[in-house]
């Protein structure tokens, strides 16, 4: 077996705390589940995720962290923790939060359940952006900047005139929340939102992100929670702009599923040809999914073709600067190939060539379709899937809101854990 080790490196100049926080967010996103992006779909996917489900992240787990964390930060402000001690005290408080949630058991969304106090990425880092997006965090600061100013923010008082009358209120870092229990971080906690907490979160989402799925669906969490994809949510009363975003997101999601499945087929065939691995089961399953995909497209072909005829309008809706010409050209090609011949897409030689070229363009020597050593590191798991733009996270949050308001008893839905395909594992063992 040929050893293969990537030689990539990433460096940056830490010029200011905001830049440091952005880089940290980027690095965290590379470790998130569902971010396998062999064909360069992530920029578009993440743009629509941010528009449709702002404040969410694929590594968030439970909604009540949006309440727990401001409580923790408020305690640190009240105790006027100085800058030099802020990071340590914050970590200690978050470690105590893990301890107070551990009784809930594994698989219930406790961040750090296994790692405990050794957790590298604390909940504050995971939820910081969402706290700002939903208006619970009022000042646009990184965690590092906030740590340097927390003590002063805790002492901040309203501006007053010569008669000691308040002329302008002090800008607090955190929105007003229901108070924490007296034994907060001293006794067991649960993820069950109180009614007041749920209403506060709904109010903030609606005020700060009015044209979003969480804002629209929080008024009707029960029917929305039954939708497998965001475009299956009943649209009665939905803002026109949100309806249009969903149309673009749906068409892109459906048409880019095919190229991902073809990529898996090409990997399976190449691994069998190069190494003699038993990848027949992977190939067969992916071809079966491609048949289902072709039927999906056939059922919506009129709308999909009309959408594909106005791709400049789609790229305008994406609204992301810096998407390369190579990315738009590749995506335009596979989209048009899909609507032109859904049934023939899976075995279209030109499609195969463009997909292989795209991976090489993106990953150079790490491209499995272009480099034998890189292919040998493949686990045998088919990757990719239809894009849902963080809908699973939003749907779970809606279920939690519904339960808190006594609307629904629907369970929180968790993502299944992927397991290797037995045929591939056996085939690789036999080949070696």
Tab-separated table of C-alpha atoms in Angstrom:
chain	number	residue	atom	x	y	z
A	1	UNK	CA	0.000	0.000	0.000
A	2	UNK	CA	1.330	3.404	-0.945
A	3	UNK	CA	1.418	5.797	1.962
A	4	UNK	CA	-0.257	9.117	1.339
A	5	UNK	CA	-0.101	12.122	3.594
A	6	UNK	CA	-1.362	15.570	2.637
A	7	UNK	CA	1.144	18.387	2.685
A	8	UNK	CA	-1.339	21.240	2.900
A	9	UNK	CA	-0.961	24.029	5.414
A	10	UNK	CA	-2.955	27.109	6.341
A	11	UNK	CA	-1.509	30.292	7.760
A	12	UNK	CA	-2.747	33.814	8.437
A	13	UNK	CA	-1.705	37.083	10.002
A	14	UNK	CA	-3.506	37.665	13.286
A	15	UNK	CA	-3.982	41.396	12.714
A	16	UNK	CA	-7.025	41.904	14.926
A	17	UNK	CA	-9.471	39.915	17.090
A	18	UNK	CA	-12.250	40.062	14.491
A	19	UNK	CA	-9.996	38.501	11.844
A	20	UNK	CA	-8.872	35.861	14.318
A	21	UNK	CA	-12.478	34.995	15.134
A	22	UNK	CA	-13.354	34.707	11.415
A	23	UNK	CA	-10.451	32.338	10.817
A	24	UNK	CA	-11.441	30.271	13.858
A	25	UNK	CA	-14.985	30.038	12.496
A	26	UNK	CA	-13.616	28.888	9.134
A	27	UNK	CA	-11.485	26.201	10.765
A	28	UNK	CA	-14.422	25.011	12.857
A	29	UNK	CA	-16.620	24.788	9.772
A	30	UNK	CA	-14.157	22.425	8.109
A	31	UNK	CA	-14.807	19.915	10.907
A	32	UNK	CA	-18.595	20.140	10.821
A	33	UNK	CA	-20.637	17.155	9.757
A	34	UNK	CA	-22.194	17.268	6.277
A	35	UNK	CA	-19.427	19.502	4.952
A	36	UNK	CA	-17.902	16.937	2.596
A	37	UNK	CA	-17.718	19.005	-0.568
A	38	UNK	CA	-16.010	17.150	-3.380
A	39	UNK	CA	-17.447	19.334	-6.160
A	40	UNK	CA	-17.326	22.833	-4.679
A	41	UNK	CA	-20.976	23.313	-3.685
A	42	UNK	CA	-20.240	24.728	-0.229
A	43	UNK	CA	-20.188	28.415	-1.127
A	44	UNK	CA	-23.672	28.305	-2.600
A	45	UNK	CA	-24.961	25.922	0.074
A	46	UNK	CA	-23.703	28.109	2.911
A	47	UNK	CA	-25.046	31.292	1.291
A	48	UNK	CA	-28.560	29.863	1.149
A	49	UNK	CA	-28.209	28.341	4.630
A	50	UNK	CA	-27.402	31.780	6.034
A	51	UNK	CA	-30.353	33.371	4.234
A	52	UNK	CA	-32.919	30.681	5.018
A	53	UNK	CA	-31.786	29.636	8.513
A	54	UNK	CA	-29.671	32.476	9.925
A	55	UNK	CA	-28.105	31.996	13.327
A	56	UNK	CA	-27.890	28.227	12.949
A	57	UNK	CA	-24.903	25.965	12.441
A	58	UNK	CA	-24.658	22.272	11.679
A	59	UNK	CA	-22.744	21.723	14.936
A	60	UNK	CA	-25.335	23.344	17.156
A	61	UNK	CA	-27.387	20.855	19.137
A	62	UNK	CA	-30.048	22.270	21.474
A	63	UNK	CA	-31.905	25.556	21.545
A	64	UNK	CA	-31.504	26.282	25.248
A	65	UNK	CA	-27.789	26.997	24.750
A	66	UNK	CA	-29.041	30.368	23.441
A	67	UNK	CA	-30.259	30.961	27.015
A	68	UNK	CA	-27.498	29.241	29.001
A	69	UNK	CA	-24.656	31.176	27.408
A	70	UNK	CA	-25.957	34.722	28.023
A	71	UNK	CA	-26.580	33.670	31.628
A	72	UNK	CA	-22.933	32.599	31.902
A	73	UNK	CA	-21.637	35.764	30.259
A	74	UNK	CA	-23.875	37.888	32.458
A	75	UNK	CA	-22.422	36.252	35.586
A	76	UNK	CA	-18.900	37.083	34.424
A	77	UNK	CA	-19.863	40.699	33.773
A	78	UNK	CA	-21.598	41.026	37.126
A	79	UNK	CA	-18.491	39.707	38.849
A	80	UNK	CA	-16.359	42.114	36.813
A	81	UNK	CA	-13.936	39.471	35.678
A	82	UNK	CA	-10.852	41.215	34.305
A	83	UNK	CA	-9.500	40.644	30.809
A	84	UNK	CA	-6.509	38.581	31.903
A	85	UNK	CA	-8.721	36.068	33.700
A	86	UNK	CA	-11.759	36.097	31.424
A	87	UNK	CA	-10.916	33.153	29.141
A	88	UNK	CA	-10.085	30.898	32.085
A	89	UNK	CA	-13.224	31.808	34.011
A	90	UNK	CA	-15.415	31.407	30.934
A	91	UNK	CA	-14.000	27.954	30.267
A	92	UNK	CA	-14.497	26.954	33.895
A	93	UNK	CA	-18.143	28.042	33.779
A	94	UNK	CA	-18.763	26.160	30.535
A	95	UNK	CA	-17.133	23.071	32.011
A	96	UNK	CA	-19.549	23.315	34.931
A	97	UNK	CA	-22.401	23.610	32.422
A	98	UNK	CA	-21.287	20.309	30.882
A	99	UNK	CA	-21.297	18.716	34.326
A	100	UNK	CA	-24.808	20.030	35.031
A	101	UNK	CA	-26.118	18.522	31.775
A	102	UNK	CA	-24.237	15.220	31.872
A	103	UNK	CA	-27.062	13.426	33.681
A	104	UNK	CA	-29.116	13.667	30.454
A	105	UNK	CA	-26.910	10.972	28.930
A	106	UNK	CA	-25.221	10.451	25.591
A	107	UNK	CA	-27.015	11.351	22.390
A	108	UNK	CA	-29.131	14.130	23.871
A	109	UNK	CA	-27.194	17.094	22.535
A	110	UNK	CA	-24.844	17.730	25.456
A	111	UNK	CA	-21.828	19.432	23.906
A	112	UNK	CA	-18.752	17.961	25.590
A	113	UNK	CA	-20.530	14.931	27.047
A	114	UNK	CA	-17.527	12.686	26.309
A	115	UNK	CA	-14.636	15.152	26.461
A	116	UNK	CA	-15.903	17.046	29.502
A	117	UNK	CA	-13.524	19.740	30.689
A	118	UNK	CA	-11.016	18.736	27.994
A	119	UNK	CA	-13.384	19.831	25.224
A	120	UNK	CA	-11.521	21.930	22.661
A	121	UNK	CA	-14.492	23.792	21.170
A	122	UNK	CA	-16.792	25.077	23.868
A	123	UNK	CA	-20.476	25.948	23.317
A	124	UNK	CA	-19.667	29.672	23.391
A	125	UNK	CA	-17.627	29.302	20.198
A	126	UNK	CA	-20.365	27.275	18.502
A	127	UNK	CA	-23.234	29.640	19.371
A	128	UNK	CA	-21.468	33.028	19.327
A	129	UNK	CA	-22.485	33.885	15.765
A	130	UNK	CA	-26.071	32.779	16.321
A	131	UNK	CA	-26.367	34.858	19.489
A	132	UNK	CA	-25.482	37.916	17.426
A	133	UNK	CA	-27.656	36.979	14.477
A	134	UNK	CA	-30.764	36.661	16.649
A	135	UNK	CA	-30.079	39.885	18.563
A	136	UNK	CA	-29.391	38.206	21.895
A	137	UNK	CA	-25.826	39.552	21.649
A	138	UNK	CA	-26.130	43.263	20.929
A	139	UNK	CA	-22.555	44.347	20.265
A	140	UNK	CA	-20.549	43.204	17.259
A	141	UNK	CA	-17.516	41.884	19.094
A	142	UNK	CA	-15.496	38.699	18.869
A	143	UNK	CA	-15.272	36.593	22.014
A	144	UNK	CA	-11.706	37.813	22.484
A	145	UNK	CA	-12.746	41.464	22.191
A	146	UNK	CA	-15.663	40.900	24.531
A	147	UNK	CA	-13.364	39.273	27.092
A	148	UNK	CA	-11.211	42.390	27.153
A	149	UNK	CA	-14.252	44.624	27.701
A	150	UNK	CA	-16.527	42.458	29.849
A	151	UNK	CA	-15.523	44.005	33.164
A	152	UNK	CA	-16.146	47.514	31.830
A	153	UNK	CA	-19.461	46.475	30.312
A	154	UNK	CA	-20.532	45.137	33.683
A	155	UNK	CA	-19.826	48.556	35.250
A	156	UNK	CA	-21.410	50.531	32.413
A	157	UNK	CA	-24.013	53.090	33.451
A	158	UNK	CA	-26.396	55.322	31.445
A	159	UNK	CA	-25.129	58.737	30.322
A	160	UNK	CA	-26.451	61.517	32.602
A	161	UNK	CA	-26.808	65.301	32.391
A	162	UNK	CA	-25.853	67.903	34.999
A	163	UNK	CA	-29.039	67.154	36.930
A	164	UNK	CA	-28.119	63.455	37.074
A	165	UNK	CA	-30.946	62.574	34.691
A	166	UNK	CA	-30.273	59.721	32.252
A	167	UNK	CA	-29.873	61.137	28.736
A	168	UNK	CA	-29.130	57.882	26.912
A	169	UNK	CA	-29.316	54.290	28.082
A	170	UNK	CA	-26.162	52.239	28.311
A	171	UNK	CA	-25.848	49.667	25.544
A	172	UNK	CA	-25.798	46.299	27.227
A	173	UNK	CA	-24.021	43.396	25.592
A	174	UNK	CA	-26.926	41.009	26.180
A	175	UNK	CA	-30.644	41.205	25.641
A	176	UNK	CA	-32.856	41.038	28.694
A	177	UNK	CA	-33.567	37.397	29.538
A	178	UNK	CA	-35.606	35.558	32.152
A	179	UNK	CA	-33.335	35.186	35.207
A	180	UNK	CA	-31.389	31.965	35.741
A	181	UNK	CA	-32.327	29.695	38.634
A	182	UNK	CA	-30.616	30.466	41.924
A	183	UNK	CA	-28.621	27.229	41.703
A	184	UNK	CA	-27.507	27.777	38.086
A	185	UNK	CA	-24.282	25.818	37.426
A	186	UNK	CA	-24.641	24.190	40.838
A	187	UNK	CA	-27.423	21.669	40.128
A	188	UNK	CA	-28.671	19.515	37.258
A	189	UNK	CA	-30.077	21.340	34.229
A	190	UNK	CA	-32.243	20.214	31.331
A	191	UNK	CA	-32.763	21.405	27.767
A	192	UNK	CA	-36.481	21.933	28.339
A	193	UNK	CA	-37.282	25.546	27.523
A	194	UNK	CA	-39.686	27.373	29.784
A	195	UNK	CA	-42.598	29.091	28.097
A	196	UNK	CA	-41.054	32.524	28.739
A	197	UNK	CA	-37.712	31.428	27.269
A	198	UNK	CA	-39.387	30.046	24.153
A	199	UNK	CA	-41.464	33.203	23.642
A	200	UNK	CA	-38.374	35.387	24.073
A	201	UNK	CA	-36.424	33.421	21.468
A	202	UNK	CA	-39.314	33.510	19.013
A	203	UNK	CA	-39.675	37.262	19.525
A	204	UNK	CA	-35.973	37.875	18.862
A	205	UNK	CA	-35.891	35.706	15.763
A	206	UNK	CA	-38.942	37.444	14.310
A	207	UNK	CA	-37.622	40.914	15.051
A	208	UNK	CA	-34.036	40.404	13.953
A	209	UNK	CA	-34.447	37.834	11.128
A	210	UNK	CA	-38.026	38.418	9.911
A	211	UNK	CA	-37.503	37.019	6.397
A	212	UNK	CA	-36.235	33.622	7.488
A	213	UNK	CA	-37.594	30.132	7.973
A	214	UNK	CA	-37.174	30.150	11.781
A	215	UNK	CA	-39.146	33.404	11.990
A	216	UNK	CA	-41.941	32.224	9.712
A	217	UNK	CA	-42.173	28.686	11.053
A	218	UNK	CA	-42.036	29.584	14.740
A	219	UNK	CA	-45.606	30.842	14.403
A	220	UNK	CA	-46.659	27.374	13.243
A	221	UNK	CA	-43.969	24.975	14.523
A	222	UNK	CA	-46.121	21.843	14.406
A	223	UNK	CA	-46.797	21.619	10.632
A	224	UNK	CA	-43.316	22.918	9.794
A	225	UNK	CA	-41.774	20.181	11.924
A	226	UNK	CA	-43.254	17.538	9.647
A	227	UNK	CA	-41.457	18.858	6.542
A	228	UNK	CA	-38.513	16.779	5.334
A	229	UNK	CA	-37.135	19.719	3.336
A	230	UNK	CA	-37.704	23.443	3.878
A	231	UNK	CA	-39.662	23.805	0.624
A	232	UNK	CA	-42.229	21.340	1.964
A	233	UNK	CA	-43.292	23.888	4.590
A	234	UNK	CA	-46.791	25.292	3.801
A	235	UNK	CA	-46.196	28.720	2.239
A	236	UNK	CA	-49.497	30.410	3.114
A	237	UNK	CA	-48.620	33.854	4.457
A	238	UNK	CA	-44.904	33.393	3.740
A	239	UNK	CA	-43.086	36.571	2.581
A	240	UNK	CA	-42.624	36.642	-1.193
A	241	UNK	CA	-38.872	37.071	-0.832
A	242	UNK	CA	-38.627	33.926	1.274
A	243	UNK	CA	-40.773	31.984	-1.214
A	244	UNK	CA	-38.421	33.045	-4.007
A	245	UNK	CA	-35.312	32.078	-2.009
A	246	UNK	CA	-36.829	28.657	-1.380
A	247	UNK	CA	-37.528	28.225	-5.099
A	248	UNK	CA	-33.886	28.879	-5.958
A	249	UNK	CA	-32.632	26.745	-3.063
A	250	UNK	CA	-34.861	23.821	-4.017
A	251	UNK	CA	-33.935	23.808	-7.706
A	252	UNK	CA	-30.226	24.014	-6.887
A	253	UNK	CA	-30.532	21.252	-4.273
A	254	UNK	CA	-32.362	18.882	-6.617
A	255	UNK	CA	-30.153	19.457	-9.635
A	256	UNK	CA	-26.842	19.169	-7.779
A	257	UNK	CA	-27.714	15.840	-6.173
A	258	UNK	CA	-27.066	14.020	-9.467
A	259	UNK	CA	-23.424	15.126	-9.871
A	260	UNK	CA	-22.663	14.035	-6.297
A	261	UNK	CA	-24.087	10.574	-6.942
A	262	UNK	CA	-22.176	10.278	-10.220
A	263	UNK	CA	-18.987	11.178	-8.352
A	264	UNK	CA	-19.634	8.257	-5.984
A	265	UNK	CA	-20.169	5.916	-8.943
A	266	UNK	CA	-16.910	7.042	-10.536
A	267	UNK	CA	-15.040	6.502	-7.256
A	268	UNK	CA	-16.444	2.986	-6.904
A	269	UNK	CA	-15.506	2.077	-10.472
A	270	UNK	CA	-12.016	3.526	-10.216
A	271	UNK	CA	-11.304	1.821	-6.871
A	272	UNK	CA	-12.341	-1.520	-8.361
A	273	UNK	CA	-10.194	-0.964	-11.457
A	274	UNK	CA	-7.132	0.291	-9.565
A	275	UNK	CA	-7.146	-1.925	-6.466
A	276	UNK	CA	-9.628	-4.728	-7.110
A	277	UNK	CA	-11.881	-3.583	-4.251
A	278	UNK	CA	-15.372	-5.015	-4.072
A	279	UNK	CA	-17.311	-1.800	-4.700
A	280	UNK	CA	-20.167	-3.353	-6.654
A	281	UNK	CA	-22.687	-2.738	-3.877
A	282	UNK	CA	-21.736	0.944	-3.602
A	283	UNK	CA	-22.018	1.408	-7.356
A	284	UNK	CA	-25.359	-0.387	-7.528
A	285	UNK	CA	-26.854	1.680	-4.724
A	286	UNK	CA	-25.663	4.950	-6.207
A	287	UNK	CA	-27.023	4.030	-9.642
A	288	UNK	CA	-30.335	3.192	-7.988
A	289	UNK	CA	-30.360	6.596	-6.353
A	290	UNK	CA	-29.570	8.170	-9.718
A	291	UNK	CA	-32.629	6.469	-11.194
A	292	UNK	CA	-34.754	7.924	-8.394
A	293	UNK	CA	-33.143	11.308	-8.981
A	294	UNK	CA	-33.941	11.181	-12.695
A	295	UNK	CA	-37.581	10.407	-11.859
A	296	UNK	CA	-37.635	13.357	-9.445
A	297	UNK	CA	-36.383	15.649	-12.197
A	298	UNK	CA	-38.832	14.250	-14.746
A	299	UNK	CA	-41.701	15.026	-12.387
A	300	UNK	CA	-40.604	18.664	-12.097
A	301	UNK	CA	-38.973	19.125	-15.470
A	302	UNK	CA	-41.064	22.086	-16.598
A	303	UNK	CA	-40.239	24.166	-13.540
A	304	UNK	CA	-36.606	23.061	-13.451
A	305	UNK	CA	-36.048	23.918	-17.103
A	306	UNK	CA	-37.653	27.315	-16.656
A	307	UNK	CA	-35.395	27.930	-13.663
A	308	UNK	CA	-32.273	26.775	-15.553
A	309	UNK	CA	-33.053	29.195	-18.377
A	310	UNK	CA	-32.482	32.092	-15.970
A	311	UNK	CA	-29.263	31.082	-14.224
A	312	UNK	CA	-28.053	34.724	-14.043
A	313	UNK	CA	-31.116	35.372	-11.859
A	314	UNK	CA	-30.102	32.474	-9.642
A	315	UNK	CA	-26.549	33.744	-9.209
A	316	UNK	CA	-27.948	37.158	-8.328
A	317	UNK	CA	-30.127	35.529	-5.654
A	318	UNK	CA	-27.081	33.725	-4.199
A	319	UNK	CA	-25.565	37.150	-3.606
A	320	UNK	CA	-22.066	35.961	-2.712
A	321	UNK	CA	-19.103	37.921	-4.008
A	322	UNK	CA	-16.000	36.061	-5.052
A	323	UNK	CA	-17.518	32.897	-6.536
A	324	UNK	CA	-14.997	31.894	-9.172
A	325	UNK	CA	-15.791	31.723	-12.860
A	326	UNK	CA	-14.744	28.065	-12.801
A	327	UNK	CA	-17.358	27.322	-10.130
A	328	UNK	CA	-20.203	29.060	-11.924
A	329	UNK	CA	-19.205	27.472	-15.235
A	330	UNK	CA	-19.126	23.942	-13.778
A	331	UNK	CA	-22.419	24.337	-11.936
A	332	UNK	CA	-24.105	25.864	-14.972
A	333	UNK	CA	-22.914	22.889	-17.036
A	334	UNK	CA	-24.183	20.160	-14.697
A	335	UNK	CA	-27.470	21.981	-14.132
A	336	UNK	CA	-28.139	22.242	-17.863
A	337	UNK	CA	-27.014	18.664	-18.456
A	338	UNK	CA	-29.451	17.509	-15.790
A	339	UNK	CA	-32.486	19.266	-17.211
A	340	UNK	CA	-31.555	18.357	-20.807
A	341	UNK	CA	-31.417	14.596	-20.191
A	342	UNK	CA	-32.162	13.397	-16.653
A	343	UNK	CA	-32.195	9.728	-17.635
A	344	UNK	CA	-28.896	9.860	-19.523
A	345	UNK	CA	-27.009	11.978	-17.009
A	346	UNK	CA	-25.555	9.055	-15.021
A	347	UNK	CA	-23.644	7.588	-17.980
A	348	UNK	CA	-22.897	10.794	-19.898
A	349	UNK	CA	-19.170	10.686	-20.703
A	350	UNK	CA	-18.929	14.460	-20.837
A	351	UNK	CA	-20.477	14.679	-17.369
A	352	UNK	CA	-17.926	12.140	-16.102
A	353	UNK	CA	-15.064	14.123	-17.575
A	354	UNK	CA	-16.274	17.413	-16.136
A	355	UNK	CA	-16.756	15.941	-12.653
A	356	UNK	CA	-13.263	14.431	-12.647
A	357	UNK	CA	-11.772	17.667	-13.935
A	358	UNK	CA	-13.663	19.651	-11.307
A	359	UNK	CA	-12.289	17.572	-8.436
A	360	UNK	CA	-8.742	17.881	-9.764
A	361	UNK	CA	-9.231	21.624	-10.153
A	362	UNK	CA	-10.351	21.903	-6.541
A	363	UNK	CA	-7.988	19.465	-4.836
A	364	UNK	CA	-5.005	18.926	-7.131
A	365	UNK	CA	-3.021	15.923	-5.826
A	366	UNK	CA	-5.683	15.154	-3.231
A	367	UNK	CA	-8.260	14.457	-5.949
A	368	UNK	CA	-9.244	10.785	-5.750
A	369	UNK	CA	-10.329	10.611	-9.379
A	370	UNK	CA	-6.959	11.986	-10.468
A	371	UNK	CA	-4.462	10.531	-8.012
A	372	UNK	CA	-4.075	6.839	-7.188
A	373	UNK	CA	-2.531	7.486	-3.758
A	374	UNK	CA	-5.396	9.778	-2.798
A	375	UNK	CA	-7.942	7.221	-4.005
A	376	UNK	CA	-6.363	4.591	-1.740
A	377	UNK	CA	-7.327	6.675	1.303
A	378	UNK	CA	-11.044	6.504	0.405
A	379	UNK	CA	-13.057	4.878	3.196
A	380	UNK	CA	-15.572	3.326	0.816
A	381	UNK	CA	-18.360	5.536	2.141
A	382	UNK	CA	-20.342	7.342	-0.554
A	383	UNK	CA	-20.491	11.034	0.275
A	384	UNK	CA	-22.755	13.941	-0.468
A	385	UNK	CA	-26.514	14.131	-0.502
A	386	UNK	CA	-29.350	16.491	-1.267
A	387	UNK	CA	-28.780	19.890	0.274
A	388	UNK	CA	-31.274	20.944	2.949
A	389	UNK	CA	-29.495	24.120	4.139
A	390	UNK	CA	-29.434	23.338	7.908
A	391	UNK	CA	-33.142	22.544	7.911
A	392	UNK	CA	-32.571	19.619	10.293
A	393	UNK	CA	-31.264	22.038	12.954
A	394	UNK	CA	-34.138	24.476	12.463
A	395	UNK	CA	-36.683	21.640	12.539
A	396	UNK	CA	-35.286	20.404	15.846
A	397	UNK	CA	-35.472	23.924	17.261
A	398	UNK	CA	-39.089	24.237	16.130
A	399	UNK	CA	-39.918	20.990	17.922
A	400	UNK	CA	-38.363	22.342	21.120
A	401	UNK	CA	-40.359	25.573	20.842
A	402	UNK	CA	-43.565	23.634	20.177
A	403	UNK	CA	-43.057	21.499	23.271
A	404	UNK	CA	-42.340	24.538	25.439
A	405	UNK	CA	-45.535	26.216	24.229
A	406	UNK	CA	-47.573	23.036	24.583
A	407	UNK	CA	-48.270	22.831	20.847
A	408	UNK	CA	-46.725	19.516	19.911
A	409	UNK	CA	-45.035	16.490	21.368
A	410	UNK	CA	-42.897	15.707	18.314
A	411	UNK	CA	-39.487	14.271	19.251
A	412	UNK	CA	-36.245	16.019	18.389
A	413	UNK	CA	-34.817	14.393	15.262
A	414	UNK	CA	-31.125	13.538	15.286
A	415	UNK	CA	-28.933	12.762	12.293
A	416	UNK	CA	-28.167	9.042	11.844
A	417	UNK	CA	-24.562	7.947	12.124
A	418	UNK	CA	-23.016	6.758	8.864
A	419	UNK	CA	-21.481	3.294	8.830
A	420	UNK	CA	-19.099	1.819	6.249
A	421	UNK	CA	-20.545	-0.334	3.503
A	422	UNK	CA	-19.612	-3.960	4.361
A	423	UNK	CA	-18.859	-4.920	0.770
A	424	UNK	CA	-16.241	-2.202	0.427
A	425	UNK	CA	-14.520	-3.043	3.706
A	426	UNK	CA	-14.367	-6.721	2.765
A	427	UNK	CA	-13.176	-5.900	-0.723
A	428	UNK	CA	-10.379	-3.720	0.546
A	429	UNK	CA	-9.262	-6.379	3.005
A	430	UNK	CA	-9.221	-9.023	0.302
A	431	UNK	CA	-7.320	-6.782	-2.103
A	432	UNK	CA	-4.576	-6.264	0.471
